[in-house]
Amino acid sequence: MESEAGVIGVWIGKPPEPDGSGRLAVPEDGFLAALAERAAELRLPLHLFAAEGFRPETGALTGYVRESGCWQERQVALPAVVYDRCGPSAASSRRLREERLEQMRRLRPHTRLSSWLPGKLAQLEAMRRSGSELAALAPPTRLLIGAGSIQEAAREWGAVFLKPDGGMQGRGVLSLGPDEGGWLLRGRAGDGRTLTVRLPDLQAAAERTWRIVQGRRYILQPQLPLCDRQGRPFDVRALVQKDGRGFWRLTGTALRRGRPGGIASNLHGGGEALPARDGLELLLGAEGAARCSAEIDRLALLAAEAAESAFGRLAELGLDFGVGPDGRLWLLELNSRPGRDAFSSFPGGIARTAVERPLLYARLLGARLVPERSGEKTLAAPSR
């Protein structure tokens, strides 16, 4: 099928399958349905596709379009702009999908809306290299390489936070700290289940922790004082996106807080979200919240520019900031496939803007039709 100028292809991780009612079940269905609806209003052709739907021998692509409130399988045009919403996957699976996408590119050139970010360790190292201001935001971070590295970090920091280097939605996050003469290991397993284990000493705790995470790439950080006065862990998610002219804009900020006594603020773990300024006032007072909010807004845009310089073209970023009791800021991680759940109920049209901006930027790129050559990065220098 001939490629059509301006067609936006949303790349999903695997072909959707029918649910119990016979409808096609699509990951991120709420967001992608809203994306398709707004694209139709803007008269932008948009479909979903999985790499498995491309047939190199014929050049045909099977995709999914939104019709009458449902996703329908159709043969679709090869995209001019690819919006990657695949999420994390095994490296081997990712390579195979990238190979299929490259076959599509050779047949009909396309440009990527956004680059793929590496893991958290590489992200924070890039922030440290970008200048003293962003370097000061990066918490101490090291790679987990065995039970010995856990013991070393615990002796140095007192208590340790462990995260999957490439994880999302708070899954697999663990905390390890002293407790009543022993050590307490808590967190969420990879399948989302909660975990609480008491160990008699640090060696036993480190060995148990290593057995849980062995085979996966993890990072170690000190446990920072990032809880509110009720003992609820929280962070501030800043969503920055490029607009229809290619300029970085702050779309919104949300304070996400978890359950009392929990270790993660992620909404998928049962947390809640509220406008960042309102939430920060409860911790810092009105004046402190105003200062902190303004700093987060400024630093989020600065970090987006630094990430783009390091990793290639980006369209949007979700940046997670930790806030200490004194207002001290930490940049915890960056996400180039940010969700919108935290902003879904906010006033002022933030949710609509969060959906619309990737479409407007995709329209800009589609109009330019300057495809990247295989293996190249499109750097931020004209950040548009």
mmCIF file of N, CA and C in Angstrom, residues 205-290:
data_model
loop_
_atom_site.group_PDB
_atom_site.id
_atom_site.type_symbol
_atom_site.label_atom_id
_atom_site.label_comp_id
_atom_site.label_asym_id
_atom_site.label_seq_id
_atom_site.Cartn_x
_atom_site.Cartn_y
_atom_site.Cartn_z
ATOM 1 N N ALA A 205 19.879 -10.541 54.598
ATOM 2 C CA ALA A 205 18.986 -9.654 53.854
ATOM 3 C C ALA A 205 19.498 -9.412 52.441
ATOM 4 N N ALA A 206 20.807 -9.191 52.319
ATOM 5 C CA ALA A 206 21.386 -8.944 51.001
ATOM 6 C C ALA A 206 21.276 -10.185 50.117
ATOM 7 N N GLU A 207 21.523 -11.340 50.684
ATOM 8 C CA GLU A 207 21.441 -12.569 49.891
ATOM 9 C C GLU A 207 20.009 -12.852 49.454
ATOM 10 N N ARG A 208 19.034 -12.602 50.351
ATOM 11 C CA ARG A 208 17.631 -12.807 49.974
ATOM 12 C C ARG A 208 17.225 -11.824 48.880
ATOM 13 N N THR A 209 17.648 -10.587 49.024
ATOM 14 C CA THR A 209 17.321 -9.582 48.014
ATOM 15 C C THR A 209 17.916 -9.957 46.667
ATOM 16 N N TRP A 210 19.159 -10.419 46.679
ATOM 17 C CA TRP A 210 19.820 -10.797 45.434
ATOM 18 C C TRP A 210 19.103 -11.960 44.765
ATOM 19 N N ARG A 211 18.618 -12.913 45.547
ATOM 20 C CA ARG A 211 17.881 -14.041 44.962
ATOM 21 C C ARG A 211 16.581 -13.567 44.290
ATOM 22 N N ILE A 212 15.973 -12.549 44.856
ATOM 23 C CA ILE A 212 14.715 -12.034 44.290
ATOM 24 C C ILE A 212 14.958 -11.341 42.954
ATOM 25 N N VAL A 213 16.031 -10.560 42.855
ATOM 26 C CA VAL A 213 16.244 -9.728 41.663
ATOM 27 C C VAL A 213 17.218 -10.348 40.668
ATOM 28 N N GLN A 214 17.856 -11.446 41.026
ATOM 29 C CA GLN A 214 18.906 -12.018 40.182
ATOM 30 C C GLN A 214 18.386 -12.282 38.768
ATOM 31 N N GLY A 215 19.226 -11.925 37.791
ATOM 32 C CA GLY A 215 18.842 -12.092 36.397
ATOM 33 C C GLY A 215 18.243 -10.845 35.784
ATOM 34 N N ARG A 216 17.951 -9.832 36.608
ATOM 35 C CA ARG A 216 17.422 -8.574 36.090
ATOM 36 C C ARG A 216 18.376 -7.436 36.437
ATOM 37 N N ARG A 217 18.393 -6.437 35.596
ATOM 38 C CA ARG A 217 19.309 -5.311 35.808
ATOM 39 C C ARG A 217 18.659 -4.323 36.789
ATOM 40 N N TYR A 218 19.310 -4.092 37.925
ATOM 41 C CA TYR A 218 18.794 -3.216 38.978
ATOM 42 C C TYR A 218 19.808 -2.126 39.304
ATOM 43 N N ILE A 219 19.296 -1.028 39.866
ATOM 44 C CA ILE A 219 20.161 0.010 40.406
ATOM 45 C C ILE A 219 19.903 0.151 41.908
ATOM 46 N N LEU A 220 20.906 0.680 42.594
ATOM 47 C CA LEU A 220 20.842 0.937 44.030
ATOM 48 C C LEU A 220 20.914 2.437 44.273
ATOM 49 N N GLN A 221 20.079 2.921 45.197
ATOM 50 C CA GLN A 221 20.110 4.318 45.629
ATOM 51 C C GLN A 221 19.865 4.372 47.128
ATOM 52 N N PRO A 222 20.335 5.442 47.792
ATOM 53 C CA PRO A 222 19.977 5.580 49.209
ATOM 54 C C PRO A 222 18.487 5.874 49.349
ATOM 55 N N GLN A 223 17.907 5.449 50.464
ATOM 56 C CA GLN A 223 16.524 5.810 50.748
ATOM 57 C C GLN A 223 16.486 7.286 51.142
ATOM 58 N N LEU A 224 15.831 8.070 50.315
ATOM 59 C CA LEU A 224 15.742 9.503 50.555
ATOM 60 C C LEU A 224 14.477 9.809 51.363
ATOM 61 N N PRO A 225 14.460 10.899 52.129
ATOM 62 C CA PRO A 225 13.274 11.252 52.924
ATOM 63 C C PRO A 225 12.195 11.875 52.035
ATOM 64 N N LEU A 226 11.443 11.036 51.355
ATOM 65 C CA LEU A 226 10.491 11.502 50.356
ATOM 66 C C LEU A 226 9.066 11.078 50.720
ATOM 67 N N CYS A 227 8.687 11.310 51.987
ATOM 68 C CA CYS A 227 7.333 11.012 52.462
ATOM 69 C C CYS A 227 6.705 12.285 53.024
ATOM 70 N N ASP A 228 5.363 12.345 52.977
ATOM 71 C CA ASP A 228 4.679 13.495 53.564
ATOM 72 C C ASP A 228 4.502 13.275 55.071
ATOM 73 N N ARG A 229 3.771 14.158 55.716
ATOM 74 C CA ARG A 229 3.657 14.095 57.174
ATOM 75 C C ARG A 229 2.818 12.926 57.647
ATOM 76 N N GLN A 230 2.090 12.308 56.755
ATOM 77 C CA GLN A 230 1.305 11.118 57.096
ATOM 78 C C GLN A 230 2.046 9.826 56.740
ATOM 79 N N GLY A 231 3.322 9.966 56.358
ATOM 80 C CA GLY A 231 4.104 8.782 56.031
ATOM 81 C C GLY A 231 3.812 8.205 54.668
ATOM 82 N N ARG A 232 3.190 9.005 53.774
ATOM 83 C CA ARG A 232 2.884 8.529 52.430
ATOM 84 C C ARG A 232 4.008 8.918 51.483
ATOM 85 N N PRO A 233 4.602 7.959 50.774
ATOM 86 C CA PRO A 233 5.639 8.311 49.790
ATOM 87 C C PRO A 233 5.014 9.127 48.668
ATOM 88 N N PHE A 234 5.765 10.101 48.174
ATOM 89 C CA PHE A 234 5.229 10.918 47.087
ATOM 90 C C PHE A 234 6.346 11.405 46.188
ATOM 91 N N ASP A 235 5.967 11.769 44.971
ATOM 92 C CA ASP A 235 6.865 12.477 44.067
ATOM 93 C C ASP A 235 6.029 13.434 43.239
ATOM 94 N N VAL A 236 6.697 14.237 42.448
ATOM 95 C CA VAL A 236 6.025 15.176 41.556
ATOM 96 C C VAL A 236 6.351 14.789 40.126
ATOM 97 N N ARG A 237 5.324 14.468 39.356
ATOM 98 C CA ARG A 237 5.483 14.151 37.939
ATOM 99 C C ARG A 237 5.272 15.437 37.130
ATOM 100 N N ALA A 238 6.288 15.825 36.377
ATOM 101 C CA ALA A 238 6.187 16.953 35.453
ATOM 102 C C ALA A 238 6.107 16.396 34.038
ATOM 103 N N LEU A 239 5.071 16.780 33.320
ATOM 104 C CA LEU A 239 4.917 16.350 31.928
ATOM 105 C C LEU A 239 5.302 17.511 31.021
ATOM 106 N N VAL A 240 6.365 17.332 30.245
ATOM 107 C CA VAL A 240 6.789 18.340 29.276
ATOM 108 C C VAL A 240 6.657 17.738 27.885
ATOM 109 N N GLN A 241 6.177 18.546 26.948
ATOM 110 C CA GLN A 241 5.932 18.068 25.594
ATOM 111 C C GLN A 241 6.279 19.153 24.593
ATOM 112 N N LYS A 242 6.590 18.747 23.387
ATOM 113 C CA LYS A 242 6.771 19.725 22.317
ATOM 114 C C LYS A 242 5.412 20.107 21.751
ATOM 115 N N ASP A 243 5.304 21.368 21.372
ATOM 116 C CA ASP A 243 4.052 21.848 20.806
ATOM 117 C C ASP A 243 4.086 21.747 19.282
ATOM 118 N N GLY A 244 3.101 22.321 18.641
ATOM 119 C CA GLY A 244 2.994 22.215 17.195
ATOM 120 C C GLY A 244 4.063 22.952 16.429
ATOM 121 N N ARG A 245 4.877 23.763 17.116
ATOM 122 C CA ARG A 245 6.005 24.441 16.466
ATOM 123 C C ARG A 245 7.344 23.801 16.844
ATOM 124 N N GLY A 246 7.298 22.769 17.684
ATOM 125 C CA GLY A 246 8.514 22.068 18.067
ATOM 126 C C GLY A 246 9.207 22.629 19.288
ATOM 127 N N PHE A 247 8.539 23.479 20.051
ATOM 128 C CA PHE A 247 9.127 24.049 21.262
ATOM 129 C C PHE A 247 8.696 23.233 22.483
ATOM 130 N N TRP A 248 9.630 23.052 23.424
ATOM 131 C CA TRP A 248 9.287 22.396 24.677
ATOM 132 C C TRP A 248 8.351 23.266 25.504
ATOM 133 N N ARG A 249 7.290 22.643 26.021
ATOM 134 C CA ARG A 249 6.335 23.338 26.882
ATOM 135 C C ARG A 249 6.032 22.458 28.098
ATOM 136 N N LEU A 250 5.785 23.090 29.224
ATOM 137 C CA LEU A 250 5.313 22.366 30.386
ATOM 138 C C LEU A 250 3.804 22.188 30.257
ATOM 139 N N THR A 251 3.358 20.932 30.232
ATOM 140 C CA THR A 251 1.923 20.662 30.129
ATOM 141 C C THR A 251 1.263 20.665 31.492
ATOM 142 N N GLY A 252 1.900 20.107 32.487
ATOM 143 C CA GLY A 252 1.321 20.091 33.823
ATOM 144 C C GLY A 252 2.206 19.356 34.807
ATOM 145 N N THR A 253 1.899 19.526 36.102
ATOM 146 C CA THR A 253 2.603 18.833 37.166
ATOM 147 C C THR A 253 1.579 18.228 38.114
ATOM 148 N N ALA A 254 1.886 17.052 38.605
ATOM 149 C CA ALA A 254 0.990 16.352 39.523
ATOM 150 C C ALA A 254 1.793 15.779 40.673
ATOM 151 N N LEU A 255 1.268 15.909 41.869
ATOM 152 C CA LEU A 255 1.867 15.244 43.015
ATOM 153 C C LEU A 255 1.202 13.880 43.154
ATOM 154 N N ARG A 256 2.001 12.834 43.108
ATOM 155 C CA ARG A 256 1.498 11.470 43.213
ATOM 156 C C ARG A 256 1.935 10.906 44.562
ATOM 157 N N ARG A 257 0.978 10.437 45.342
ATOM 158 C CA ARG A 257 1.332 9.915 46.651
ATOM 159 C C ARG A 257 0.743 8.525 46.845
ATOM 160 N N GLY A 258 1.542 7.693 47.498
ATOM 161 C CA GLY A 258 1.150 6.316 47.720
ATOM 162 C C GLY A 258 0.423 6.138 49.037
ATOM 163 N N ARG A 259 0.300 4.900 49.434
ATOM 164 C CA ARG A 259 -0.392 4.574 50.674
ATOM 165 C C ARG A 259 0.517 4.811 51.877
ATOM 166 N N PRO A 260 -0.053 5.139 53.043
ATOM 167 C CA PRO A 260 0.783 5.300 54.243
ATOM 168 C C PRO A 260 1.630 4.060 54.497
ATOM 169 N N GLY A 261 2.909 4.284 54.749
ATOM 170 C CA GLY A 261 3.821 3.184 55.008
ATOM 171 C C GLY A 261 4.335 2.480 53.778
ATOM 172 N N GLY A 262 3.884 2.889 52.595
ATOM 173 C CA GLY A 262 4.354 2.270 51.362
ATOM 174 C C GLY A 262 5.725 2.767 50.983
ATOM 175 N N ILE A 263 6.235 2.236 49.875
ATOM 176 C CA ILE A 263 7.577 2.661 49.445
ATOM 177 C C ILE A 263 7.542 3.334 48.085
ATOM 178 N N ALA A 264 6.397 3.304 47.383
ATOM 179 C CA ALA A 264 6.331 3.877 46.039
ATOM 180 C C ALA A 264 5.067 4.723 45.907
ATOM 181 N N SER A 265 5.179 5.767 45.097
ATOM 182 C CA SER A 265 4.062 6.687 44.896
ATOM 183 C C SER A 265 3.295 6.385 43.626
ATOM 184 N N ASN A 266 3.735 5.377 42.865
ATOM 185 C CA ASN A 266 3.144 5.129 41.559
ATOM 186 C C ASN A 266 1.655 4.830 41.662
ATOM 187 N N LEU A 267 0.874 5.388 40.737
ATOM 188 C CA LEU A 267 -0.573 5.229 40.778
ATOM 189 C C LEU A 267 -0.990 3.783 40.596
ATOM 190 N N HIS A 268 -0.215 2.995 39.842
ATOM 191 C CA HIS A 268 -0.563 1.594 39.626
ATOM 192 C C HIS A 268 -0.429 0.776 40.903
ATOM 193 N N GLY A 269 0.239 1.317 41.906
ATOM 194 C CA GLY A 269 0.351 0.629 43.185
ATOM 195 C C GLY A 269 -0.693 1.075 44.186
ATOM 196 N N GLY A 270 -1.725 1.784 43.727
ATOM 197 C CA GLY A 270 -2.797 2.225 44.606
ATOM 198 C C GLY A 270 -2.664 3.662 45.081
ATOM 199 N N GLY A 271 -1.818 4.443 44.431
ATOM 200 C CA GLY A 271 -1.650 5.835 44.825
ATOM 201 C C GLY A 271 -2.732 6.737 44.271
ATOM 202 N N GLU A 272 -2.605 8.028 44.568
ATOM 203 C CA GLU A 272 -3.537 9.039 44.086
ATOM 204 C C GLU A 272 -2.765 10.256 43.612
ATOM 205 N N ALA A 273 -3.428 11.099 42.823
ATOM 206 C CA ALA A 273 -2.766 12.279 42.269
ATOM 207 C C ALA A 273 -3.584 13.521 42.563
ATOM 208 N N LEU A 274 -2.882 14.636 42.754
ATOM 209 C CA LEU A 274 -3.520 15.932 42.909
ATOM 210 C C LEU A 274 -2.597 16.987 42.320
ATOM 211 N N PRO A 275 -3.135 18.172 41.989
ATOM 212 C CA PRO A 275 -2.266 19.212 41.435
ATOM 213 C C PRO A 275 -1.056 19.445 42.333
ATOM 214 N N ALA A 276 0.124 19.551 41.720
ATOM 215 C CA ALA A 276 1.367 19.591 42.478
ATOM 216 C C ALA A 276 1.395 20.735 43.485
ATOM 217 N N ARG A 277 0.962 21.910 43.075
ATOM 218 C CA ARG A 277 1.018 23.071 43.979
ATOM 219 C C ARG A 277 0.177 22.808 45.226
ATOM 220 N N ASP A 278 -1.010 22.237 45.063
ATOM 221 C CA ASP A 278 -1.874 21.956 46.219
ATOM 222 C C ASP A 278 -1.208 20.962 47.157
ATOM 223 N N GLY A 279 -0.634 19.909 46.591
ATOM 224 C CA GLY A 279 0.011 18.900 47.425
ATOM 225 C C GLY A 279 1.250 19.422 48.129
ATOM 226 N N LEU A 280 2.025 20.245 47.454
ATOM 227 C CA LEU A 280 3.242 20.779 48.062
ATOM 228 C C LEU A 280 2.941 21.766 49.188
ATOM 229 N N GLU A 281 1.819 22.446 49.100
ATOM 230 C CA GLU A 281 1.444 23.367 50.183
ATOM 231 C C GLU A 281 1.268 22.627 51.501
ATOM 232 N N LEU A 282 0.762 21.405 51.452
ATOM 233 C CA LEU A 282 0.574 20.626 52.672
ATOM 234 C C LEU A 282 1.903 20.287 53.322
ATOM 235 N N LEU A 283 2.958 20.236 52.535
ATOM 236 C CA LEU A 283 4.282 19.887 53.044
ATOM 237 C C LEU A 283 5.131 21.112 53.361
ATOM 238 N N LEU A 284 5.072 22.119 52.484
ATOM 239 C CA LEU A 284 6.013 23.241 52.561
ATOM 240 C C LEU A 284 5.370 24.576 52.895
ATOM 241 N N GLY A 285 4.044 24.621 52.966
ATOM 242 C CA GLY A 285 3.368 25.901 53.127
ATOM 243 C C GLY A 285 3.240 26.609 51.792
ATOM 244 N N ALA A 286 2.441 27.664 51.767
ATOM 245 C CA ALA A 286 2.133 28.338 50.501
ATOM 246 C C ALA A 286 3.378 28.923 49.843
ATOM 247 N N GLU A 287 4.195 29.619 50.613
ATOM 248 C CA GLU A 287 5.374 30.271 50.031
ATOM 249 C C GLU A 287 6.396 29.246 49.560
ATOM 250 N N GLY A 288 6.655 28.237 50.381
ATOM 251 C CA GLY A 288 7.603 27.198 49.988
ATOM 252 C C GLY A 288 7.122 26.411 48.784
ATOM 253 N N ALA A 289 5.807 26.141 48.723
ATOM 254 C CA ALA A 289 5.258 25.408 47.586
ATOM 255 C C ALA A 289 5.386 26.213 46.306
ATOM 256 N N ALA A 290 5.194 27.521 46.389
ATOM 257 C CA ALA A 290 5.323 28.368 45.203
ATOM 258 C C ALA A 290 6.748 28.321 44.660
#
